[in-house]
PDB file of N, CA, C and O in Angstrom:
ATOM      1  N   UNK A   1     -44.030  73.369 -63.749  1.00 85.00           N
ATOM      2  CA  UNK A   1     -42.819  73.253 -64.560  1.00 85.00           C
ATOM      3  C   UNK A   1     -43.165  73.396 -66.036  1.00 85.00           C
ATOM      4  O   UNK A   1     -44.255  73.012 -66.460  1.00 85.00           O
ATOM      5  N   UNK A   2     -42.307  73.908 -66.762  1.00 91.00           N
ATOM      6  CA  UNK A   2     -42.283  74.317 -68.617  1.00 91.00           C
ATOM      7  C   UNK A   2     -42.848  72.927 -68.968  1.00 91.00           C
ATOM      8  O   UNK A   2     -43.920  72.930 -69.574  1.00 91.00           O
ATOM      9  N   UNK A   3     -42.193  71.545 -68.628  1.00 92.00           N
ATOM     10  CA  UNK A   3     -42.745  70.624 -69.272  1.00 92.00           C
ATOM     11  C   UNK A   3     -44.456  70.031 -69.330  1.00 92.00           C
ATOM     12  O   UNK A   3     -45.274  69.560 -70.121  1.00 92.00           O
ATOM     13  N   UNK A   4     -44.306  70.424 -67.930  1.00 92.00           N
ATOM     14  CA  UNK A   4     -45.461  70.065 -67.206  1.00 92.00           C
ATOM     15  C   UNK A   4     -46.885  70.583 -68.496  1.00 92.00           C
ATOM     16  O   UNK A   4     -47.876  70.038 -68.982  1.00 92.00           O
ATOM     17  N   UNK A   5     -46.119  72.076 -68.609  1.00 94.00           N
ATOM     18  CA  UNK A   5     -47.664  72.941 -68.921  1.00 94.00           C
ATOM     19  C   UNK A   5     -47.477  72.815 -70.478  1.00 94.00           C
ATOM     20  O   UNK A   5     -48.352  73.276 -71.211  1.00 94.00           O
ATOM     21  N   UNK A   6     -46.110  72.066 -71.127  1.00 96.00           N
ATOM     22  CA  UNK A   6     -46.203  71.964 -72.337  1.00 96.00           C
ATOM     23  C   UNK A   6     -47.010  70.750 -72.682  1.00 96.00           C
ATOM     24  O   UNK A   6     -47.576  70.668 -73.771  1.00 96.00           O
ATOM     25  N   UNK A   7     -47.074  69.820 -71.792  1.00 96.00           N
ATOM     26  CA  UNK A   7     -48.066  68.000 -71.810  1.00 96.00           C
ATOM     27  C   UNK A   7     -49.581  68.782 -71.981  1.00 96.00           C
ATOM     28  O   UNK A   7     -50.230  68.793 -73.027  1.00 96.00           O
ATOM     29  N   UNK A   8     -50.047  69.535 -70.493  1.00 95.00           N
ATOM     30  CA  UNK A   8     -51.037  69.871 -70.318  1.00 95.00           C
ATOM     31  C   UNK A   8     -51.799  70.650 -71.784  1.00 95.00           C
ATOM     32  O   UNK A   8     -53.023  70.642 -71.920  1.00 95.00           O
ATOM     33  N   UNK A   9     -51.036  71.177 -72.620  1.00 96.00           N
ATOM     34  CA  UNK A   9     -51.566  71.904 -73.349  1.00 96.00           C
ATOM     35  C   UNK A   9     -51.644  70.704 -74.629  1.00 96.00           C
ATOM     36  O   UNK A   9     -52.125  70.955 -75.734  1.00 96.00           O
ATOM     37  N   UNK A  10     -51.232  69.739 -74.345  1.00 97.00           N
ATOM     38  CA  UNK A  10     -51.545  68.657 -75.568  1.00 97.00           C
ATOM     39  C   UNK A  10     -50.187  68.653 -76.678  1.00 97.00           C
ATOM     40  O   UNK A  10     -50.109  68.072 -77.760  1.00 97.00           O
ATOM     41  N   UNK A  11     -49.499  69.237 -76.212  1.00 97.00           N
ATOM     42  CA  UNK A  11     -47.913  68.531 -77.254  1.00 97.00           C
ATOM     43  C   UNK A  11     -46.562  67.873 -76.319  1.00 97.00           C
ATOM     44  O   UNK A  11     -46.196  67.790 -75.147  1.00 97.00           O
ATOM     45  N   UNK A  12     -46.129  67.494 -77.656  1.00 97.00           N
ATOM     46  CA  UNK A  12     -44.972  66.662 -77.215  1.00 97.00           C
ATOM     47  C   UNK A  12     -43.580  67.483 -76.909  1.00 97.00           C
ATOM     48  O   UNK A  12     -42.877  68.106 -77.705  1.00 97.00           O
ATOM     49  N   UNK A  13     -43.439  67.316 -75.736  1.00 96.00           N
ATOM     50  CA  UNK A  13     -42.083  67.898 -75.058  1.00 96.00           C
ATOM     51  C   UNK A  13     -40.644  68.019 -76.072  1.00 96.00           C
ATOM     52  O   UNK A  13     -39.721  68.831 -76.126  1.00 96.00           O
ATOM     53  N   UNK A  14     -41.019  66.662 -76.883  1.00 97.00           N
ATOM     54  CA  UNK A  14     -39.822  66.522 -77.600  1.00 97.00           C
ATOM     55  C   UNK A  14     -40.056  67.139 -79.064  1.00 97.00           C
ATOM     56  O   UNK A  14     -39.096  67.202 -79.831  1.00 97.00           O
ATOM     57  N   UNK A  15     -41.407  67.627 -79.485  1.00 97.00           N
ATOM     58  CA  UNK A  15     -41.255  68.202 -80.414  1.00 97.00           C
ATOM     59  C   UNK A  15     -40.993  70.021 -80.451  1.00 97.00           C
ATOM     60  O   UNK A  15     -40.526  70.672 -81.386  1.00 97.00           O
ATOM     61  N   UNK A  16     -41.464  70.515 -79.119  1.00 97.00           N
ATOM     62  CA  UNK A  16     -41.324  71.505 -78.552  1.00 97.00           C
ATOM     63  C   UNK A  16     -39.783  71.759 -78.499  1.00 97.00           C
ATOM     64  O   UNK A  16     -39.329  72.886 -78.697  1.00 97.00           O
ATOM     65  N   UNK A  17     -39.114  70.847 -78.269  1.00 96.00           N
ATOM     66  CA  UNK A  17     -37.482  70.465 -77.857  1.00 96.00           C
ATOM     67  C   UNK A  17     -37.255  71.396 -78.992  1.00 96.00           C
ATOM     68  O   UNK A  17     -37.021  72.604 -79.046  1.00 96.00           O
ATOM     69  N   UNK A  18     -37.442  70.162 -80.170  1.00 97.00           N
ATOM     70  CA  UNK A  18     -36.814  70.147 -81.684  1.00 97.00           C
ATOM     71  C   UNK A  18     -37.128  71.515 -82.167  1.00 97.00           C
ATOM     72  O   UNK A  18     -36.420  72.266 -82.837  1.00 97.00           O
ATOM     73  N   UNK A  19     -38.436  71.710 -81.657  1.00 96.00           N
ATOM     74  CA  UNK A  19     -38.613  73.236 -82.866  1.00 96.00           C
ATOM     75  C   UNK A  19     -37.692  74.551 -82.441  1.00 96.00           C
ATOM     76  O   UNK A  19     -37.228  75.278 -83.320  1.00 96.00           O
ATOM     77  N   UNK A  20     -37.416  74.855 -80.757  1.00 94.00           N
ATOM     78  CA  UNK A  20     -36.778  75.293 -79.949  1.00 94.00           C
ATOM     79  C   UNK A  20     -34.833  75.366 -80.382  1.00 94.00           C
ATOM     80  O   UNK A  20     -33.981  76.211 -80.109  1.00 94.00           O
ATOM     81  N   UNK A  21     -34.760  73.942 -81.210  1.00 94.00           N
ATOM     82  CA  UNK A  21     -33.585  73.894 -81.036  1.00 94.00           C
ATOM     83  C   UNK A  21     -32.065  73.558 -79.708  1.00 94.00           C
ATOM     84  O   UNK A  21     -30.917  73.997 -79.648  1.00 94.00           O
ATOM     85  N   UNK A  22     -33.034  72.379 -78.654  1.00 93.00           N
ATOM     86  CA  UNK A  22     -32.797  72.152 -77.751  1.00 93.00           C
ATOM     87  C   UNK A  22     -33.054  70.700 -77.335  1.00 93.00           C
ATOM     88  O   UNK A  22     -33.654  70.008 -78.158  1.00 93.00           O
ATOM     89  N   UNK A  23     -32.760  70.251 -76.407  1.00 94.00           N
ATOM     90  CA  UNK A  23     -32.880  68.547 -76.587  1.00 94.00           C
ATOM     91  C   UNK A  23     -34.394  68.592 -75.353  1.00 94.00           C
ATOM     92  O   UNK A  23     -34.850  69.527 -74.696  1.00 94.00           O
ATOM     93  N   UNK A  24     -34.674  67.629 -75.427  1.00 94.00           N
ATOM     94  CA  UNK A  24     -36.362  67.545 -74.429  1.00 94.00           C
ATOM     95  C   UNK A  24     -35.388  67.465 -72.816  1.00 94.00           C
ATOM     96  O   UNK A  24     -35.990  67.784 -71.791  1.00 94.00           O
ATOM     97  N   UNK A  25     -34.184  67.110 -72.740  1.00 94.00           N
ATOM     98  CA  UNK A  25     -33.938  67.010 -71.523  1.00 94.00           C
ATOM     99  C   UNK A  25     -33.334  68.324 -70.525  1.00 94.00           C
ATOM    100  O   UNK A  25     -33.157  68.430 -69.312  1.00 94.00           O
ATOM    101  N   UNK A  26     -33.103  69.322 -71.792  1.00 92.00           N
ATOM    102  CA  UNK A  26     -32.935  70.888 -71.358  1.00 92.00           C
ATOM    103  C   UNK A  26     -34.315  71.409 -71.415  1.00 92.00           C
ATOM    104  O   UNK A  26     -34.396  72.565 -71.000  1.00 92.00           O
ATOM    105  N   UNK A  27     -35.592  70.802 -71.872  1.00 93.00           N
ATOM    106  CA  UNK A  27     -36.729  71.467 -71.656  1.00 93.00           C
ATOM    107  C   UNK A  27     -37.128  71.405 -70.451  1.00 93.00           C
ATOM    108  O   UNK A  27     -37.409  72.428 -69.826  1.00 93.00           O
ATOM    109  N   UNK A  28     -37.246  69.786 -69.757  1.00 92.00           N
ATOM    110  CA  UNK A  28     -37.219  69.059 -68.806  1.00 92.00           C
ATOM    111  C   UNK A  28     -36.679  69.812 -67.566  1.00 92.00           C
ATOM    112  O   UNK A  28     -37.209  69.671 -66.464  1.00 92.00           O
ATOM    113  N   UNK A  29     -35.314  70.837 -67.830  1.00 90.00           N
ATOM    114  CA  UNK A  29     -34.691  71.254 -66.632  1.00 90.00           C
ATOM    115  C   UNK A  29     -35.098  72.533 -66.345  1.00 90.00           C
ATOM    116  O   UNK A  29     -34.866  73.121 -65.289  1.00 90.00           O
ATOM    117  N   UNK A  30     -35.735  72.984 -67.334  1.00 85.00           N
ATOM    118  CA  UNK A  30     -36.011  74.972 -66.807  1.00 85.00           C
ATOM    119  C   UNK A  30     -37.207  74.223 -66.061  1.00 85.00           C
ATOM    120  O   UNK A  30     -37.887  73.222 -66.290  1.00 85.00           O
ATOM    121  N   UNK A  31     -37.122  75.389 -64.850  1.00 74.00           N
ATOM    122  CA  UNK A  31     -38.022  75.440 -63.953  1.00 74.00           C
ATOM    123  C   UNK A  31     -37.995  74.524 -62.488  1.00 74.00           C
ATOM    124  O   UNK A  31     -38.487  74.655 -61.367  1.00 74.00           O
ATOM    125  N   UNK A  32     -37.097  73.496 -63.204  1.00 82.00           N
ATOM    126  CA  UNK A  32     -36.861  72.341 -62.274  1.00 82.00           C
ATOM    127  C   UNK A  32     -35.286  72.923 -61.663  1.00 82.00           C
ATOM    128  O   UNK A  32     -35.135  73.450 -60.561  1.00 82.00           O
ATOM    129  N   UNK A  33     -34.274  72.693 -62.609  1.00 81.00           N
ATOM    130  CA  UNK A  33     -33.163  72.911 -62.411  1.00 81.00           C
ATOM    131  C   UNK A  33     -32.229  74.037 -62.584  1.00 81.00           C
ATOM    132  O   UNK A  33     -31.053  74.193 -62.257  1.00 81.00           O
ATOM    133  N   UNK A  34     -33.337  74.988 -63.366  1.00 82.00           N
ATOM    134  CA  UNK A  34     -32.453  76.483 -63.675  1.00 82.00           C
ATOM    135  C   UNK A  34     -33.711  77.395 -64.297  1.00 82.00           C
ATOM    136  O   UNK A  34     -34.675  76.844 -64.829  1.00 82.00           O
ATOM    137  N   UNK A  35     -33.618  78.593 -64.197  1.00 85.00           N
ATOM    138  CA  UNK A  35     -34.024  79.504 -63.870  1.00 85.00           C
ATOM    139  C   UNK A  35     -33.928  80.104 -65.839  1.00 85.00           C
ATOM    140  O   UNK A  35     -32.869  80.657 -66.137  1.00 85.00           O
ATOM    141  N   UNK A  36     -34.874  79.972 -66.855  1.00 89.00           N
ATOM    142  CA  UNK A  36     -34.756  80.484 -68.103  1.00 89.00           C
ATOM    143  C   UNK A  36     -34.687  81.985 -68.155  1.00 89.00           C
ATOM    144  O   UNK A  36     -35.030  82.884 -67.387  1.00 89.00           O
ATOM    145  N   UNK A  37     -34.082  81.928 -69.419  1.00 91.00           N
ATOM    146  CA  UNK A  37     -33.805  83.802 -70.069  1.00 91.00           C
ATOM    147  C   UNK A  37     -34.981  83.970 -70.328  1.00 91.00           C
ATOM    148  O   UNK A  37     -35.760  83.063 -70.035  1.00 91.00           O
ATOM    149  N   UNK A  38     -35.501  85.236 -70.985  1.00 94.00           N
ATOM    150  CA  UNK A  38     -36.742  85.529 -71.896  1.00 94.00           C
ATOM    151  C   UNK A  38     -36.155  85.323 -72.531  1.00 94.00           C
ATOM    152  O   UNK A  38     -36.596  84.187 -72.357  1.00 94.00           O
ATOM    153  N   UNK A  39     -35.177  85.176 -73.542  1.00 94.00           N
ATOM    154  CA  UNK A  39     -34.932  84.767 -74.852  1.00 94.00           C
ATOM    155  C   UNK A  39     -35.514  82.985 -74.851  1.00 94.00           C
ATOM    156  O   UNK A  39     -35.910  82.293 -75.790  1.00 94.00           O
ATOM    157  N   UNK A  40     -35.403  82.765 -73.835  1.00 93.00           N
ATOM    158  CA  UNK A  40     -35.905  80.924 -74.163  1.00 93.00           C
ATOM    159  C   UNK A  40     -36.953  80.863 -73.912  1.00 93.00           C
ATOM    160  O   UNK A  40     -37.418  79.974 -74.624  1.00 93.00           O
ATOM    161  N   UNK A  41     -37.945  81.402 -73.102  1.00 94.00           N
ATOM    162  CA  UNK A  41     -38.974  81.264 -73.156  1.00 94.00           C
ATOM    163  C   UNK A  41     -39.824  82.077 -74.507  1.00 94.00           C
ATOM    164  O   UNK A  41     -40.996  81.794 -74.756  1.00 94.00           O
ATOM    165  N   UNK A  42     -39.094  83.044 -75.260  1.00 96.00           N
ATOM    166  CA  UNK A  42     -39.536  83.824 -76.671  1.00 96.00           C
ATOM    167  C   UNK A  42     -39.615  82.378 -77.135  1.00 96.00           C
ATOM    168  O   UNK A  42     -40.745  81.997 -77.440  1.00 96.00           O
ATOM    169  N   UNK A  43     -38.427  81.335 -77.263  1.00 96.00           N
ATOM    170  CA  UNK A  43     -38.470  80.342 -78.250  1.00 96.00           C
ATOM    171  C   UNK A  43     -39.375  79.428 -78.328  1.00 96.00           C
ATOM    172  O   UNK A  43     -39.784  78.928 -79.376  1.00 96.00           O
ATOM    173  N   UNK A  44     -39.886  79.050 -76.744  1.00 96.00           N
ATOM    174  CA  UNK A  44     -40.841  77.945 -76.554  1.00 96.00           C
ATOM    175  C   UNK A  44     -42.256  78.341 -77.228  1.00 96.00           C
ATOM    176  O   UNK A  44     -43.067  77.638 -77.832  1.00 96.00           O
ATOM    177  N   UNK A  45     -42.267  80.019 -76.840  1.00 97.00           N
ATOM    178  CA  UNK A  45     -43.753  80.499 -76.946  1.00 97.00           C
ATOM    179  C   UNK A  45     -43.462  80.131 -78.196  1.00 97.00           C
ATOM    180  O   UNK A  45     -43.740  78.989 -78.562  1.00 97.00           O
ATOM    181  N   UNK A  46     -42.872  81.017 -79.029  1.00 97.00           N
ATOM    182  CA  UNK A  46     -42.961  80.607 -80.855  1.00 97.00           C
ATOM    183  C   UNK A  46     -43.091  79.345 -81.352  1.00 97.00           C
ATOM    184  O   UNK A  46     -43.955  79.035 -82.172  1.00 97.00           O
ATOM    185  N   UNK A  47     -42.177  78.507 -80.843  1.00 97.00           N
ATOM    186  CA  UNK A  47     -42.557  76.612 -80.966  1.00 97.00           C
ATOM    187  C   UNK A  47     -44.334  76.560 -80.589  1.00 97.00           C
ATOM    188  O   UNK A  47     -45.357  76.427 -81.260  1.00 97.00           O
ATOM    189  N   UNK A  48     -44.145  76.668 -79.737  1.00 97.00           N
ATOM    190  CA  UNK A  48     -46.023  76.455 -79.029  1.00 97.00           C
ATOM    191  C   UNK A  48     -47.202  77.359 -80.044  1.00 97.00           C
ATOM    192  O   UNK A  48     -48.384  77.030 -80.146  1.00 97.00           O
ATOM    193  N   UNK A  49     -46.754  78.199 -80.535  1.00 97.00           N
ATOM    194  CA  UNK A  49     -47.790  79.324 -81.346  1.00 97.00           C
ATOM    195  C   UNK A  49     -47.623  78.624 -82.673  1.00 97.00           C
ATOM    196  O   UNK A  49     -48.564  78.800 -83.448  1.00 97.00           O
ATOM    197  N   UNK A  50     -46.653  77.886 -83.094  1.00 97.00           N
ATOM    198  CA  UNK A  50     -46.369  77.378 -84.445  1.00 97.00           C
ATOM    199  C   UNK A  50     -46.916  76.052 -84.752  1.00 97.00           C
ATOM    200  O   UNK A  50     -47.007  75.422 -85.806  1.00 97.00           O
ATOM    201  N   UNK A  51     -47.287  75.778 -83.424  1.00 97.00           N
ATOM    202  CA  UNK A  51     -47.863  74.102 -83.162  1.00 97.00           C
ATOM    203  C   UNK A  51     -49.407  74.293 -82.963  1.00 97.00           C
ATOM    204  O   UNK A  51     -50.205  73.355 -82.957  1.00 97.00           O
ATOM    205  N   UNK A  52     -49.658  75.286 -82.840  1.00 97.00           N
ATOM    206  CA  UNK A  52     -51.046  75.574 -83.098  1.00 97.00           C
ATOM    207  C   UNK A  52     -51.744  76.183 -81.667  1.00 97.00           C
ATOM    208  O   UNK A  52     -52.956  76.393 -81.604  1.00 97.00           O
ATOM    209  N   UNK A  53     -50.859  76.428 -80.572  1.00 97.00           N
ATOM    210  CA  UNK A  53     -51.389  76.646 -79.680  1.00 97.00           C
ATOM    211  C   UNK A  53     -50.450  77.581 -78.932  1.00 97.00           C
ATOM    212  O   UNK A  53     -49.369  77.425 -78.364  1.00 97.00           O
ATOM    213  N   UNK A  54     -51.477  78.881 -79.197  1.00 97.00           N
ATOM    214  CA  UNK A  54     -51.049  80.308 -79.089  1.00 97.00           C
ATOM    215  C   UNK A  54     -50.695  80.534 -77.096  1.00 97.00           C
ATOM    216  O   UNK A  54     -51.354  80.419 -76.063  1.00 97.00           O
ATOM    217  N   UNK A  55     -49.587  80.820 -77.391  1.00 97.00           N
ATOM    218  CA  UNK A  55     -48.461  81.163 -75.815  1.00 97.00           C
ATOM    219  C   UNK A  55     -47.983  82.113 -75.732  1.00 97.00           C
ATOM    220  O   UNK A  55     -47.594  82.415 -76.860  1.00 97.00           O
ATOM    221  N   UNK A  56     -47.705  82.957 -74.946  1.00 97.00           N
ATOM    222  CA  UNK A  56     -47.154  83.795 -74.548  1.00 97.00           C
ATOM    223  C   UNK A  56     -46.003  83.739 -73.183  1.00 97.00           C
ATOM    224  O   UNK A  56     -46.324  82.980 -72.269  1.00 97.00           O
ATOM    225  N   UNK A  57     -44.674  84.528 -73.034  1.00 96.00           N
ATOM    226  CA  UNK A  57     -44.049  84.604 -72.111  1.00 96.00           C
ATOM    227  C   UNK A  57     -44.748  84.379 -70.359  1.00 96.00           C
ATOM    228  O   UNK A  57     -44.686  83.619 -69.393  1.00 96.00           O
ATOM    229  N   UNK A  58     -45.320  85.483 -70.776  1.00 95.00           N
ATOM    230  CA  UNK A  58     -45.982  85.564 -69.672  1.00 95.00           C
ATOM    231  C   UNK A  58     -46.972  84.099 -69.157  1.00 95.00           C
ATOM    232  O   UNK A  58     -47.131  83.658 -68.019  1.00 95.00           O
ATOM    233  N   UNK A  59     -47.428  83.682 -70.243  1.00 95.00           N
ATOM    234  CA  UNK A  59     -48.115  82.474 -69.513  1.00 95.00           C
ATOM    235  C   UNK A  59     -47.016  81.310 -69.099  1.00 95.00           C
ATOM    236  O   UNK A  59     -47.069  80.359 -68.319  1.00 95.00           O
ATOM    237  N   UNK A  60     -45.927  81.860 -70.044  1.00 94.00           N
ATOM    238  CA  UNK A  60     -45.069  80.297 -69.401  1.00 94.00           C
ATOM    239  C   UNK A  60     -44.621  80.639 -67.822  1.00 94.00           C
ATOM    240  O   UNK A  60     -44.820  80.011 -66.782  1.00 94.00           O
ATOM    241  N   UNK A  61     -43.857  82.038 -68.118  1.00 91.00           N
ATOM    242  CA  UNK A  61     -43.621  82.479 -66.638  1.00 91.00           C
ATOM    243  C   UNK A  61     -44.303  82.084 -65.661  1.00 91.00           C
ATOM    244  O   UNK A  61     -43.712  81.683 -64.659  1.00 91.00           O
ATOM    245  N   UNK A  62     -46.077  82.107 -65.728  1.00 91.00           N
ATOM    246  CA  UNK A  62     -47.242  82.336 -64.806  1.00 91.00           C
ATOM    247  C   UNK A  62     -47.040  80.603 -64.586  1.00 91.00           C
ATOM    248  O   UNK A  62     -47.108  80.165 -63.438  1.00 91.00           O
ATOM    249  N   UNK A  63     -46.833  79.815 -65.554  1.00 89.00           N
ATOM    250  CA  UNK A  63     -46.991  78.390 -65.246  1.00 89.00           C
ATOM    251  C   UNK A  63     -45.777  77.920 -64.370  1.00 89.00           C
ATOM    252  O   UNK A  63     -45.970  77.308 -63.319  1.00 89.00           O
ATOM    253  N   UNK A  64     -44.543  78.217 -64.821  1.00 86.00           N
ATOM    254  CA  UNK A  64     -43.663  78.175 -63.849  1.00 86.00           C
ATOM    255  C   UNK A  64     -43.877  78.056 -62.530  1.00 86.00           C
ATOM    256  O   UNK A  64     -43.914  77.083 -61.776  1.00 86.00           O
ATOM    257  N   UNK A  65     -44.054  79.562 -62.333  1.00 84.00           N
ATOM    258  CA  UNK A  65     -44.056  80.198 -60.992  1.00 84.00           C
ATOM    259  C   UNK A  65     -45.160  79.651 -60.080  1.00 84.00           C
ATOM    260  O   UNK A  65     -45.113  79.955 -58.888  1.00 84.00           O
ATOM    261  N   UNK A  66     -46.331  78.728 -60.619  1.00 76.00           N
ATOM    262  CA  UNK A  66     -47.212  78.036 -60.312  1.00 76.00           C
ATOM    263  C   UNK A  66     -48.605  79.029 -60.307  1.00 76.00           C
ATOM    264  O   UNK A  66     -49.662  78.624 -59.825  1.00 76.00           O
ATOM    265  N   UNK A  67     -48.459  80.367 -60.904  1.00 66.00           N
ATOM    266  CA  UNK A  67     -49.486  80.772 -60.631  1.00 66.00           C
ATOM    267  C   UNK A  67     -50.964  79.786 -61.787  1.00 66.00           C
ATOM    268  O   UNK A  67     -50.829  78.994 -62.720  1.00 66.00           O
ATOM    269  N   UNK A  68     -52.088  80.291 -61.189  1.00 57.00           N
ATOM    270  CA  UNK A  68     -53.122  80.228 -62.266  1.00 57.00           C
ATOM    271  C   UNK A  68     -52.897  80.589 -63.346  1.00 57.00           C
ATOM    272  O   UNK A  68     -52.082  81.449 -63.683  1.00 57.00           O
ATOM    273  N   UNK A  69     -53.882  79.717 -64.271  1.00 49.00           N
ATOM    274  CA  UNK A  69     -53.635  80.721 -65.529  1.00 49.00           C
ATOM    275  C   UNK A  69     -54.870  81.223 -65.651  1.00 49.00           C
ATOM    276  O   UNK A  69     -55.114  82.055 -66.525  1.00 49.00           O
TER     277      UNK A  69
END
């Protein structure tokens, strides 16, 4: 899950939220409860690359979907 691999990578869900422009409990639901655009996952990666820890679509996708990274 998005949240899951946003902990794992060492930040806070809720600051990821804030930079995103979204509350931590709509972060909480992609993957779990609905299925994200690439436009939201563009946003997370940019939150996550701005926080110091460089993301890409594709890796969120890959985390999602449960693959390896």
């Amino acid at each position: 899950h998005l949240s899951d691999y946003i902990t794992k990578k060492g930040l806070s869900v809720q600051l990821v939220a804030q930079a995103c422009g979204t509350s931590r409990q709509n972060i909480y639901k992609i993957g779990r409860k609905c299925s994200p655009t690439y436009k939201t996952l563009q946003k997370v990666a940019k939150a996550m690359t701005e926080m110091g820890v460089p993301t890409t679509v594709v890796e969120l996708y890959a985390a999602m979907s449960g693959e390896k990274e």
